[in-house]
Coordinates of C-alpha atoms and ligand atoms in Angstrom, one line a residue:
X5 CA -0.3 -0.2 -0.2
X6 CA 1.1 3.6 -0.4
X7 CA 4.2 4.6 -1.0
X8 CA 7.1 7.0 0.6
X9 CA 10.2 8.7 -0.6
X10 CA 12.5 11.0 1.6
X11 CA 15.7 12.7 0.6
X12 CA 18.1 14.9 2.2
X13 CA 21.2 16.7 0.5
X14 CA 23.5 19.5 1.2
X15 CA 22.6 21.3 -2.2
X16 CA 20.9 19.1 -4.7
X17 CA 17.0 20.1 -4.8
X18 CA 14.8 17.7 -3.2
X19 CA 11.4 18.0 -4.8
X20 CA 12.4 16.7 -8.0
X21 CA 13.9 13.5 -6.8
X22 CA 11.1 12.9 -4.7
X23 CA 8.8 13.1 -7.6
X24 CA 10.9 10.5 -9.7
X25 CA 10.9 8.3 -6.6
X26 CA 7.3 8.7 -6.1
X27 CA 6.7 8.2 -10.2
X28 CA 8.6 4.6 -9.6
X29 CA 6.2 3.8 -7.0
X30 CA 2.8 4.3 -8.9
X31 CA 2.3 0.8 -9.9
X32 CA 1.7 0.2 -6.3
X33 CA -1.6 1.7 -6.9
X34 CA -2.7 5.3 -5.6
X35 CA -5.4 7.9 -5.2
X36 CA -3.6 11.0 -4.1
X37 CA 0.0 12.0 -3.8
X38 CA 2.0 14.9 -1.7
X39 CA 5.1 16.7 -0.8
X40 CA 6.7 18.8 2.0
X41 CA 9.9 20.4 1.3
X42 CA 12.2 22.5 3.4
X43 CA 14.4 25.1 2.4
X44 CA 17.4 25.6 5.2
X45 CA 15.3 26.7 8.4
X46 CA 12.5 28.2 6.9
X47 CA 8.9 26.5 7.3
X48 CA 8.5 23.2 5.4
X49 CA 6.1 24.0 2.4
X50 CA 3.4 21.3 1.8
X51 CA 1.7 20.4 -1.5
X52 CA -1.5 17.8 -2.0
X53 CA -3.1 16.4 -5.4
X54 CA -5.8 14.4 -5.8
X55 CA -5.8 11.5 -8.4
X56 CA -2.4 11.1 -10.6
X57 CA 0.9 12.4 -9.6
X58 CA 0.9 14.4 -12.6
X59 CA -1.2 16.7 -10.6
X60 CA 1.2 17.2 -8.2
X61 CA 3.9 17.6 -10.4
X62 CA 1.9 20.4 -12.4
X63 CA 1.2 22.0 -9.1
X64 CA 4.6 22.0 -8.6
X65 CA 6.4 22.3 -11.8
X66 CA 7.8 19.1 -11.9
X67 CA 9.0 19.8 -7.9
X68 CA 11.2 23.3 -9.6
X69 CA 9.1 25.8 -7.8
X70 CA 9.5 24.0 -4.4
X71 CA 13.1 25.3 -3.0
X72 CA 15.0 23.3 -0.1
X73 CA 17.0 20.3 -0.2
X74 CA 15.5 18.2 2.4
X75 CA 11.7 16.6 1.7
X76 CA 9.4 13.7 2.4
X77 CA 6.8 12.4 -0.4
X78 CA 3.9 10.0 -0.5
X79 CA 1.7 8.2 -2.7
X80 CA -1.5 7.5 -0.6
X81 CA -3.8 4.0 -0.9
X82 CA -6.9 5.2 1.0
X83 CA -7.7 3.3 4.2
X84 CA -8.7 5.5 6.4
X85 CA -10.9 8.8 4.9
X86 CA -11.8 8.9 1.6
X87 CA -9.4 9.5 -1.2
X88 CA -9.3 13.8 -1.3
X89 CA -6.6 16.5 -0.9
X90 CA -7.1 16.9 2.7
X91 CA -6.7 13.5 3.3
X92 CA -3.4 12.9 1.3
X93 CA 0.2 13.1 3.2
X94 CA 2.2 14.7 4.6
X95 CA 0.2 15.6 7.5
X96 CA 1.1 17.8 10.0
X97 CA 0.9 19.2 13.4
X98 CA -0.8 22.8 13.9
X99 CA 2.5 24.8 14.2
X100 CA 4.3 22.7 11.9
X101 CA 6.5 21.4 14.4
X102 CA 6.3 17.6 13.6
X103 CA 5.1 16.5 9.5
X104 CA 5.1 13.4 8.5
X105 CA 4.2 10.6 5.9
X106 CA 3.3 6.8 6.9
X107 CA 2.4 3.4 5.2
X108 CA 0.7 1.3 7.3
X109 CA -2.5 0.9 9.5
X110 CA -2.7 2.5 13.2
X111 CA -5.6 0.3 14.7
X112 CA -6.0 2.4 17.9
X113 CA -6.1 5.6 16.0
X114 CA -9.7 6.3 17.3
X115 CA -8.5 5.6 21.2
X116 CA -5.1 8.0 20.4
X117 CA -7.5 10.9 18.9
X118 CA -9.7 11.1 21.9
X119 CA -6.6 11.3 24.3
X120 CA -5.1 13.7 21.8
X121 CA -8.4 15.7 22.0
X122 CA -8.8 15.5 25.5
X123 CA -5.1 17.5 25.7
X124 CA -6.7 19.9 22.6
X125 CA -5.4 18.7 19.6
X126 CA -7.7 19.1 16.6
X127 CA -8.1 17.2 13.7
X128 CA -8.5 18.2 9.8
X129 CA -8.5 14.7 8.4
X130 CA -10.2 11.4 8.6
X131 CA -6.8 9.6 8.5
X132 CA -4.7 7.9 11.2
X133 CA -1.6 9.3 9.8
X134 CA -2.7 12.4 11.2
X135 CA -3.4 10.9 14.5
X136 CA 0.4 9.5 14.5
X137 CA 2.2 12.7 13.5
X138 CA -0.1 14.5 16.5
X139 CA 1.0 12.3 18.5
X140 CA 4.5 12.7 17.9
X141 CA 4.1 16.0 18.3
X142 CA 2.5 15.8 21.7
X143 CA 5.4 13.6 23.5
X144 CA 7.9 15.9 21.9
X145 CA 6.4 18.6 23.8
X146 CA 5.1 17.5 26.5
X147 CA 8.6 15.5 27.8
X148 CA 10.8 17.9 26.0
X149 CA 12.8 15.0 24.3
X150 CA 14.4 14.7 20.9
X151 CA 12.8 13.5 17.6
X152 CA 14.1 9.7 18.5
X153 CA 12.6 9.8 22.3
X154 CA 9.4 11.5 20.8
X155 CA 9.2 8.4 18.1
X156 CA 9.8 6.0 21.0
X157 CA 7.5 6.9 22.9
X158 CA 4.6 6.9 20.1
X159 CA 5.6 3.6 19.1
X160 CA 5.2 2.1 22.2
X161 CA 1.6 3.5 22.3
X162 CA 0.5 2.7 18.5
X163 CA -1.0 -0.6 17.8
X164 CA -0.9 -1.6 14.2
X165 CA 1.8 -1.4 11.4
X166 CA 3.6 1.5 10.3
X167 CA 6.5 2.9 8.1
X168 CA 7.0 7.0 9.5
X169 CA 9.0 9.5 7.8
X170 CA 9.1 12.8 10.3
X171 CA 10.6 16.3 9.6
X172 CA 11.1 18.2 12.9
X173 CA 11.0 21.9 12.6
X174 CA 13.7 22.4 15.3
X175 CA 16.1 20.0 12.7
X176 CA 16.1 21.5 9.7
X177 CA 18.0 19.3 7.0
X178 CA 17.3 16.3 9.0
X179 CA 14.6 13.4 8.5
X180 CA 13.6 10.5 11.3
X181 CA 12.3 7.3 10.3
X182 CA 10.2 4.6 12.5
X183 CA 9.1 1.4 11.4
X184 CA 7.1 -1.6 12.5
X185 CA 5.6 -4.4 10.0
X186 CA 5.6 -1.9 7.2
X187 CA 8.8 -1.9 4.8
X188 CA 11.1 0.8 4.9
X189 CA 14.7 1.0 3.4
X190 CA 17.3 3.8 3.8
X191 CA 19.9 4.7 1.1
X192 CA 23.1 6.1 1.3
X193 CA 25.1 8.3 -1.8
X194 CA 27.5 10.7 -2.7
X195 CA 24.7 13.1 -3.1
X196 CA 22.6 12.7 0.1
X197 CA 20.7 10.2 2.1
X198 CA 17.2 8.4 1.0
X199 CA 14.2 6.6 2.9
X200 CA 11.8 4.7 1.1
X201 CA 9.1 2.2 1.5
X202 CA 10.2 0.4 -1.6
X203 CA 13.8 0.1 -3.8
X204 CA 12.6 0.8 -7.0
X205 CA 11.9 4.7 -5.4
X206 CA 15.6 5.7 -5.0
X207 CA 17.3 3.2 -7.1
X208 CA 18.2 5.4 -10.0
X209 CA 20.4 7.2 -7.5
X210 CA 21.9 4.5 -5.3
X211 CA 22.3 0.2 -4.7
X212 CA 23.2 1.0 -1.0
X213 CA 20.4 0.6 1.2
X214 CA 19.6 -0.5 4.9
X215 CA 17.0 -2.7 5.4
X216 CA 15.0 -1.5 8.7
X217 CA 13.8 -3.9 11.2
X218 CA 10.9 -3.7 12.9
X219 CA 10.7 -1.3 16.0
X220 CA 13.9 0.5 14.8
X221 CA 14.3 4.2 14.0
X222 CA 16.7 6.3 11.7
X223 CA 18.0 9.7 11.8
X224 CA 19.0 11.4 8.3
X225 CA 21.4 13.8 8.0
X226 CA 22.5 14.8 4.2
X227 CA 25.8 13.2 5.1
X228 CA 25.2 9.8 7.5
X229 CA 22.3 7.8 8.6
X230 CA 21.9 6.3 12.5
X231 CA 20.1 3.5 13.5
X232 CA 18.2 3.3 17.0
X233 CA 16.4 0.6 19.0
X234 CA 13.1 1.6 20.8
X235 CA 15.8 2.4 23.9
X236 CA 17.0 5.2 22.0
X237 CA 20.4 3.1 21.9
X238 CA 22.2 3.2 18.7
X239 CA 22.3 0.2 16.1
X240 CA 25.0 -0.7 14.2
X241 CA 23.6 -2.1 10.3
X242 CA 25.4 -3.3 7.4
X243 CA 24.4 -1.9 3.7
X244 CA 22.9 -4.2 1.0
X245 CA 23.9 -4.2 -2.6
X246 CA 20.8 -3.9 -4.5
X247 CA 21.6 -6.3 -7.4
X248 CA 18.0 -6.1 -8.9
X249 CA 17.0 -4.3 -12.2
X250 CA 14.7 -1.7 -12.0
X251 CA 11.9 -3.9 -12.9
X252 CA 12.2 -6.8 -10.5
X253 CA 12.6 -4.3 -7.8
X254 CA 8.9 -3.3 -8.4
X255 CA 8.0 -6.6 -7.8
X256 CA 9.9 -7.0 -4.5
X257 CA 12.5 -9.2 -6.1
X258 CA 9.6 -11.4 -7.0
X259 CA 9.1 -12.8 -10.6
X260 CA 5.4 -11.7 -11.3
X261 CA 3.4 -9.6 -9.0
X262 CA 1.1 -12.6 -8.8
X263 CA 3.6 -14.4 -6.7
X264 CA 4.2 -11.0 -4.5
X265 CA 0.7 -11.2 -3.9
X266 CA 0.3 -14.4 -3.1
X267 CA 3.1 -13.8 -0.5
X268 CA 1.0 -10.7 0.9
X269 CA -2.0 -12.7 1.8
X270 CA -0.7 -13.3 5.3
X271 CA -0.9 -9.6 5.9
X272 CA -3.8 -9.3 4.0
X273 CA -5.8 -11.1 6.3
X274 CA -4.1 -9.9 9.2
X275 CA -4.8 -6.5 8.3
X276 CA -8.5 -7.3 7.3
X277 CA -9.0 -9.0 10.6
X278 CA -7.4 -6.7 12.6
X279 CA -9.4 -3.8 11.7
X280 CA -12.6 -5.2 13.2
X281 CA -11.5 -6.8 16.2
X282 CA -11.2 -5.0 19.0
X283 CA -8.3 -5.2 22.2
X284 CA -10.4 -6.9 23.7
X285 CA -10.6 -10.1 21.1
X286 CA -14.2 -9.0 20.3
X287 CA -15.7 -8.5 16.5
X288 CA -16.6 -4.7 16.3
X289 CA -18.5 -3.5 13.3
X290 CA -19.4 -0.4 14.2
X291 CA -17.4 1.1 11.4
X292 CA -20.1 -0.8 9.5
X293 CA -23.2 0.8 10.9
X294 CA -24.3 -2.4 11.2
X295 CA -25.9 -1.8 14.4
X296 CA -27.2 -5.3 16.6
X297 CA -30.6 -4.6 15.5
X298 CA -30.2 -4.5 12.3
X299 CA -27.9 -7.7 12.4
X300 CA -31.3 -9.3 14.1
X301 CA -33.7 -8.3 11.8
X302 CA -31.9 -9.5 8.5
X303 CA -34.3 -12.3 7.2
X304 CA -32.7 -13.4 4.2
X305 CA -29.0 -12.5 2.7
X306 CA -28.0 -12.4 -1.0
X307 CA -24.7 -12.1 -2.2
X308 CA -24.0 -10.5 -5.3
X309 CA -20.5 -10.5 -7.2
X310 CA -18.5 -11.4 -10.4
X311 CA -15.6 -13.4 -10.9
X312 CA -13.5 -14.1 -7.9
X313 CA -15.4 -12.0 -5.5
X314 CA -18.6 -14.2 -6.6
X315 CA -16.5 -17.4 -5.6
X316 CA -15.8 -15.7 -2.2
X317 CA -20.0 -15.5 -2.3
X318 CA -20.4 -19.3 -2.9
X319 CA -18.1 -20.1 -0.1
X320 CA -19.4 -17.5 2.4
X321 CA -22.8 -18.7 1.3
X322 CA -21.8 -22.1 3.0
X323 CA -20.1 -20.5 6.4
X324 CA -23.4 -17.9 6.6
X325 CA -25.9 -20.6 6.8
X326 CA -24.2 -23.0 9.0
X327 CA -23.7 -20.4 11.3
X328 CA -26.4 -18.0 11.2
X329 CA -29.1 -20.5 9.5
X330 CA -30.3 -17.5 7.8
X331 CA -31.0 -18.3 4.0
X332 CA -28.5 -16.9 1.5
X333 CA -28.6 -17.0 -2.3
X334 CA -25.8 -16.3 -4.4
X335 CA -26.0 -14.5 -7.5
X336 CA -23.6 -13.4 -10.3
X337 CA -24.2 -9.5 -10.6
X338 CA -25.0 -9.7 -14.4
X339 CA -27.5 -11.8 -13.9
X340 CA -29.4 -10.7 -10.7
X341 CA -29.6 -7.4 -12.4
X342 CA -31.5 -8.5 -15.7
X343 CA -33.7 -11.0 -13.6
X344 CA -36.4 -8.7 -11.9
X345 CA -35.1 -10.3 -8.4
X346 CA -37.6 -10.7 -5.3
X347 CA -36.2 -9.6 -2.6
X348 CA -37.7 -9.3 1.1
X349 CA -37.8 -5.8 2.3
X350 CA -35.8 -7.0 5.5
X351 CA -33.6 -8.6 3.5
X352 CA -29.5 -7.6 3.4
X353 CA -27.7 -7.3 -0.6
X354 CA -24.1 -7.9 0.2
X355 CA -21.9 -7.0 -2.7
X356 CA -18.7 -8.1 -3.2
X357 CA -16.2 -6.3 -5.1
X358 CA -12.4 -5.6 -4.7
X359 CA -12.4 -2.6 -7.0
X360 CA -15.8 -1.4 -6.3
X361 CA -16.3 -0.5 -9.9
X362 CA -17.0 -3.3 -11.5
X363 CA -19.9 -2.2 -14.2
X364 CA -22.3 -5.4 -13.3
X365 CA -21.6 -5.8 -9.5
X366 CA -22.5 -1.5 -8.8
X367 CA -25.5 -2.2 -11.1
X368 CA -26.6 -4.7 -9.0
X369 CA -26.3 -2.6 -5.9
X370 CA -28.6 0.3 -7.5
X371 CA -31.3 -2.3 -8.4
X372 CA -31.1 -3.4 -5.0
X373 CA -31.5 -0.1 -3.7
X374 CA -34.0 0.8 -6.1
X375 CA -36.2 -2.0 -4.5
X376 CA -35.7 -0.7 -1.1
X377 CA -33.6 -3.1 0.5
X378 CA -30.3 -2.7 2.9
X379 CA -26.9 -3.3 1.3
X380 CA -23.9 -4.0 2.2
X381 CA -20.5 -3.6 0.3
X382 CA -17.5 -5.9 1.2
X383 CA -15.2 -3.6 -0.9
X384 CA -11.2 -3.0 -1.2
X385 CA -10.9 0.3 -3.0
X386 CA -12.2 3.0 -0.6
X387 CA -14.4 5.8 -1.9
X388 CA -15.2 3.3 -4.9
X389 CA -18.3 3.9 -6.8
X390 CA -20.0 0.7 -4.5
X391 CA -18.5 1.8 -1.7
X392 CA -20.0 5.2 -1.7
X393 CA -23.4 4.1 -2.6
X394 CA -23.8 1.2 -0.4
X395 CA -25.9 1.9 3.0
X396 CA -22.7 0.1 4.7
X397 CA -19.3 -1.0 3.7
X398 CA -16.9 -3.7 5.3
X399 CA -13.5 -2.7 3.9
X400 CA -11.1 -5.3 3.5
X401 CA -7.3 -4.2 4.0
X402 CA -5.8 -6.1 0.9
X403 CA -4.1 -3.3 -0.4
X404 CA -3.8 -2.3 -4.2
X405 CA -3.8 -5.6 -6.4
X406 CA -1.9 -5.3 -9.4
X407 CA -1.7 -8.8 -10.8
X408 CA -5.1 -9.3 -12.8
X409 CA -5.6 -12.5 -11.5
X410 CA -6.5 -12.0 -7.9
X411 CA -5.1 -13.8 -4.8
X412 CA -4.7 -11.4 -1.8
X413 CA -7.7 -10.0 -2.5
X414 CA -9.8 -12.8 -3.0
X415 CA -8.4 -14.0 0.6
X416 CA -9.2 -10.7 2.4
X417 CA -12.6 -10.9 1.3
X418 CA -13.2 -14.5 2.6
X419 CA -11.9 -13.3 6.1
X420 CA -14.2 -10.7 5.9
X421 CA -17.2 -12.6 4.8
X422 CA -15.9 -15.3 7.4
X423 CA -15.8 -12.5 10.3
X424 CA -19.7 -11.2 8.9
X425 CA -20.8 -14.8 9.6
X426 CA -19.5 -15.2 13.2
X427 CA -20.9 -11.8 14.0
X428 CA -24.5 -12.7 12.5
X429 CA -24.5 -16.0 14.4
X430 CA -23.2 -14.2 17.6
X431 CA -25.2 -11.5 17.9
X432 CA -28.0 -13.9 16.8
X433 CA -27.6 -15.9 19.5
X434 CA -26.3 -18.7 17.4
X435 CA -22.6 -18.8 19.0
X436 CA -21.9 -18.0 22.6
X437 CA -18.8 -16.0 23.8
X438 CA -16.8 -19.0 24.4
X439 CA -17.2 -20.4 20.9
X440 CA -16.8 -16.9 19.2
X441 CA -13.5 -16.8 20.9
X442 CA -12.6 -20.3 20.2
X443 CA -13.3 -18.9 16.3
X444 CA -11.6 -15.7 16.6
X445 CA -8.5 -17.3 17.5
X446 CA -8.3 -20.1 15.1
X447 CA -9.0 -17.2 12.8
X448 CA -5.7 -15.1 13.8
X449 CA -3.9 -18.4 13.2
X450 CA -4.8 -18.6 9.5
X451 CA -2.0 -16.1 8.4
X452 CA 0.7 -18.6 10.1
X453 CA -0.9 -21.2 8.0
X454 CA -1.2 -19.4 4.9
X455 CA 2.7 -18.5 5.4
X456 CA 3.1 -22.5 5.4
X457 CA 1.7 -23.5 2.7
X458 CA 3.4 -20.9 0.6
X459 CA 6.6 -22.2 2.2
X460 CA 6.0 -25.6 0.5
X461 CA 5.6 -24.0 -3.1
X462 CA 8.3 -26.0 -4.5
X463 CA 6.4 -28.8 -4.4
X464 CA 3.5 -27.5 -6.0
X465 CA 6.1 -26.4 -8.9
X466 CA 7.4 -30.0 -9.2
X467 CA 4.0 -30.9 -9.9
X468 CA 2.9 -27.7 -12.2
X469 CA 5.8 -29.1 -14.3
X470 CA 4.6 -32.6 -15.3
X471 CA 1.5 -31.2 -16.1
X472 CA 2.1 -28.0 -18.2
X473 CA 1.1 -29.7 -21.2
X474 CA -2.4 -30.9 -20.0
X475 CA -5.3 -30.1 -22.2
X476 CA -8.3 -30.3 -19.6
X477 CA -8.1 -30.5 -16.1
X478 CA -11.3 -30.9 -13.4
X479 CA -11.9 -29.8 -10.2
X480 CA -14.2 -31.9 -7.9
X481 CA -15.5 -30.9 -4.4
X482 CA -18.6 -30.8 -2.3
X483 CA -19.9 -28.1 -0.1
X484 CA -17.3 -25.4 0.9
X485 CA -14.8 -27.9 -1.2
X486 CA -16.8 -27.6 -4.4
X487 CA -16.6 -23.6 -3.8
X488 CA -13.0 -23.9 -3.7
X489 CA -13.0 -25.3 -6.8
X490 CA -14.5 -23.1 -8.6
X491 CA -11.6 -20.1 -7.6
X492 CA -8.8 -23.2 -8.2
X493 CA -10.0 -24.0 -11.2
X494 CA -10.4 -20.0 -12.6
X495 CA -7.1 -19.5 -11.0
X496 CA -5.9 -22.4 -13.9
X497 CA -7.8 -21.2 -16.9
X498 CA -7.4 -17.6 -16.5
X499 CA -3.4 -17.4 -16.6
X500 CA -2.3 -21.0 -17.8
X501 CA -5.1 -21.3 -20.5
X502 CA -5.8 -24.7 -20.1
X503 CA -9.1 -25.8 -20.0
X504 CA -10.4 -26.4 -16.5
X505 CA -13.6 -26.7 -15.0
X506 CA -15.1 -26.8 -11.4
X507 CA -17.4 -29.6 -10.6
X508 CA -19.8 -30.4 -8.0
X509 CA -18.7 -33.8 -7.3
X510 CA -21.8 -35.4 -7.0
X511 CA -22.8 -33.9 -10.4
X512 CA -19.6 -35.2 -12.3
X513 CA -21.5 -38.5 -13.2
X514 CA -24.4 -36.5 -14.6
X515 CA -22.5 -35.9 -18.2
X516 CA -19.0 -34.4 -17.8
X517 CA -17.6 -37.8 -16.4
X518 CA -17.4 -38.9 -20.6
X519 CA -14.5 -36.4 -21.0
X520 CA -12.5 -38.2 -18.6
X521 CA -9.8 -40.7 -20.3
X522 CA -6.8 -41.7 -19.6
X523 CA -4.4 -39.6 -18.0
X524 CA -6.9 -36.3 -17.3
X525 CA -5.9 -34.3 -14.6
X526 CA -9.0 -34.6 -11.4
X527 CA -8.0 -32.7 -8.6
X528 CA -10.3 -33.4 -5.5
X529 CA -10.8 -30.7 -3.0
X530 CA -11.7 -32.9 0.3
X531 CA -11.1 -30.1 3.5
X532 CA -14.6 -31.3 4.9
X533 CA -14.2 -34.1 7.0
X534 CA -18.4 -35.2 6.4
X535 CA -18.1 -34.8 2.8
X536 CA -14.6 -36.5 2.5
X537 CA -15.8 -40.2 1.7
X538 CA -18.2 -39.0 -0.6
X539 CA -15.5 -37.2 -2.5
X540 CA -13.4 -40.0 -2.6
X541 CA -16.1 -42.3 -4.1
X542 CA -16.2 -39.8 -6.6
X543 CA -12.5 -39.8 -7.3
X544 CA -12.3 -43.7 -7.4
X545 CA -15.2 -43.3 -10.4
X546 CA -12.6 -41.3 -12.0
X547 CA -9.7 -43.3 -11.7
X548 CA -11.4 -46.0 -13.5
X549 CA -12.0 -44.5 -16.0
X550 CA -7.9 -43.5 -16.1
X551 CA -8.1 -40.2 -14.6
X552 CA -4.8 -38.7 -13.0
X553 CA -5.8 -37.9 -9.3
X554 CA -4.5 -35.2 -7.4
X555 CA -5.9 -34.2 -4.2
X556 CA -6.1 -31.5 -1.2
X557 CA -6.9 -32.3 2.3
X558 CA -6.0 -31.4 6.0
X559 CA -2.9 -33.6 7.8
X560 CA -4.1 -36.3 9.1
X561 CA -6.4 -37.7 6.5
X562 CA -3.0 -39.7 4.9
X563 CA -5.4 -42.3 3.8
X564 CA -6.3 -40.2 0.6
X565 CA -3.1 -41.2 -0.5
X566 CA -4.5 -44.8 -1.5
X567 CA -6.7 -43.2 -4.2
X568 CA -4.9 -39.9 -5.2
X569 CA -1.5 -40.2 -7.0
X570 CA -0.6 -36.7 -5.5
X571 CA -1.7 -35.5 -2.2
X572 CA -1.4 -31.7 -0.7
X573 CA -2.2 -31.4 2.6
X574 CA -3.2 -28.4 4.4
X575 CA -3.1 -27.3 8.2
X576 CA -6.0 -28.2 10.4
X577 CA -8.7 -25.5 11.2
X578 CA -12.0 -24.7 11.5
X579 CA -14.2 -26.4 8.9
X580 CA -15.5 -23.1 8.0
X581 CA -12.0 -21.6 7.6
X582 CA -10.7 -24.1 5.1
X583 CA -11.5 -22.1 2.0
X584 CA -8.1 -19.6 3.1
X585 CA -5.8 -22.5 3.4
X586 CA -6.9 -24.6 0.4
X587 CA -6.9 -22.4 -2.4
X588 CA -3.2 -21.3 -1.7
X589 CA -2.0 -24.7 -3.5
X590 CA -4.6 -23.8 -6.1
X591 CA -3.1 -20.3 -6.7
X592 CA 0.1 -21.8 -6.8
X593 CA -0.6 -24.3 -9.0
X594 CA -2.2 -21.9 -11.9
X595 CA 0.8 -19.5 -11.3
X596 CA 3.6 -22.6 -11.9
X597 CA 1.2 -23.5 -14.8
X598 CA 1.7 -20.5 -16.4
X599 CA 5.3 -20.1 -16.1
X600 CA 5.9 -22.9 -17.1
X601 CA 4.4 -22.6 -20.3
X602 CA 6.2 -19.3 -21.0
X603 CA 2.7 -17.0 -20.4
X604 CA 2.5 -13.8 -19.1
X605 CA 1.5 -14.3 -15.7
X606 CA 0.2 -10.5 -14.5
X607 CA -1.4 -9.9 -17.8
X608 CA -3.1 -12.8 -19.3
X609 CA -4.6 -12.2 -22.9
X610 CA -8.1 -10.8 -23.0
X611 CA -8.6 -9.6 -19.2
X612 CA -8.8 -6.5 -17.2
X613 CA -8.5 -6.1 -13.6
X614 CA -11.7 -3.9 -13.3
X615 CA -14.2 -4.5 -15.7
X616 CA -16.3 -1.4 -16.3
X617 CA -18.4 -2.3 -19.2
X618 CA -21.8 -4.9 -18.9
Ligands
G6P18 C1 -12.2 -9.2 -13.2 C2 -10.9 -9.6 -12.3 C3 -11.5 -10.8 -11.3 C4 -12.5 -10.1 -10.3 C5 -13.5 -9.4 -11.3 C6 -14.6 -8.8 -10.1 O1 -12.7 -9.9 -13.8 O2 -10.0 -9.8 -13.2 O3 -10.0 -11.1 -11.0 O4 -12.9 -11.3 -9.4 O5 -13.1 -8.9 -12.2 O6 -13.7 -7.7 -9.9 P1 -14.0 -7.0 -9.0 O7 -13.1 -5.6 -8.6 O8 -15.4 -6.8 -8.3 O9 -13.8 -7.9 -7.1

């Protein structure tokens, strides 16, 4: 998410360097941008702009109209507060004492904001960043300490993730940096020193970088960089020489954005969860405006979406119905809008969309609103059309996704729907406090389980190399496993161009089984214990017709190997959460097949990331 660049030098003008750096981070996606530049000990000048970086460039004549050799810049992807000039970074304390840019999410920002308001701080934006900057200002003044101590005191109070680059009025020519769970690097060159959220921003100036560790801080002057730990003690660090070219640097060293985004899934899941889990471990949906009364009154749920978001809906249907006993119907947005839908006035329509701009999903939302039914958007892009028009919004925090084939946004959507289902069940008295707490604890174990699955990717790569010439592949499963199959099959066909189909396992024999012949790959997803044997029986039917079988199941089901020739085990979890785990090997399979076939993984032919026409 977001991009940070900072630069301080003896004599080189900072603003053009910052703009060039931000341009290199454009690929990450953003909705606004800003700069703060300081000329000697004069007050910093702040310029912000909504929309493309080009607007900021025009406002500052490519940076030339901003004199000064020390500055910070930022491209923002909105998480708190709509995309607007007011919410764009840098953010400032009222007297310009502290000015800064931030990446990440401050989870306890409302609590900190209230504290600061009690001390007469006022807020002009809706961002968590403004809170962080004013918190630093508060500690700086209260304890009359230096920048490093003020930052350290703030870091102890802030919960969440951050990469912060800050300038203090009393310290011209210096930039201060703090980091936790959000990447930050520091670069050194003969021209000056740099800070950035990502290597490409500074690659044209230097290849000598320091990687900041969690809870580290840094002080940059034009000549040198000093690192500190949370106690304020100096930390010695080694520089790393970046060997990558600019293109692979954008991908964080991964060969493709899709692989980078697969690796970002644990974070996407964690961030989405953290955004609604209170410090006491409860689900708090107050930000969505869904009160307990509303939740109690819902008589039916219609989930509407397109593509992978529709697959999330298919998975969520099983989870919702099982936990809440509310009837759920899942519809393709393109069908729903023309079907003259019959909806109950006390129903709820949930529109799931990463972009919040998909034409059919938007039209479906408008159709539901026209019928007077309450709507909830599960959306990744803040301020997008669906987010603005829906009655309620639950934001997934996957950050910008670049590869056309979705991975981390899909995973974040699944988690959002799990949390909604759990909350509905709890409010409606179907899940008691202890059962909810146990499910939340299990949910919190998912990021590390996903990580574990990604770590074992080489095995999937090996398997993909065996089947790179496959012509047809079938995915079969029952219940939630069927929903997982839908996504696994789409991942495969959209990027590897191998024809594949997902079938409810029991349905295969009603026609499709005639397509099975010697060597055709059939992948059985078998994470649901109560359906396990049924799917195994369907696999046996396939094997007796010559199919080659692969299976995905949970650890413990080792007898699967008596039936299938290649087995992938996923860690055990609550049965409702298996989609989050089982989808990972399927994403990897699609990815490695596409790579093995030499295809353009990130931009498959004929596809668009956001489909804004019907
Ligand atoms: C496109 C993308 C899919 C996505 C679908 C819905 O087809 O390639 O990955 O699932 O649109 O997009 P949305 O932004 O509404 O989630």
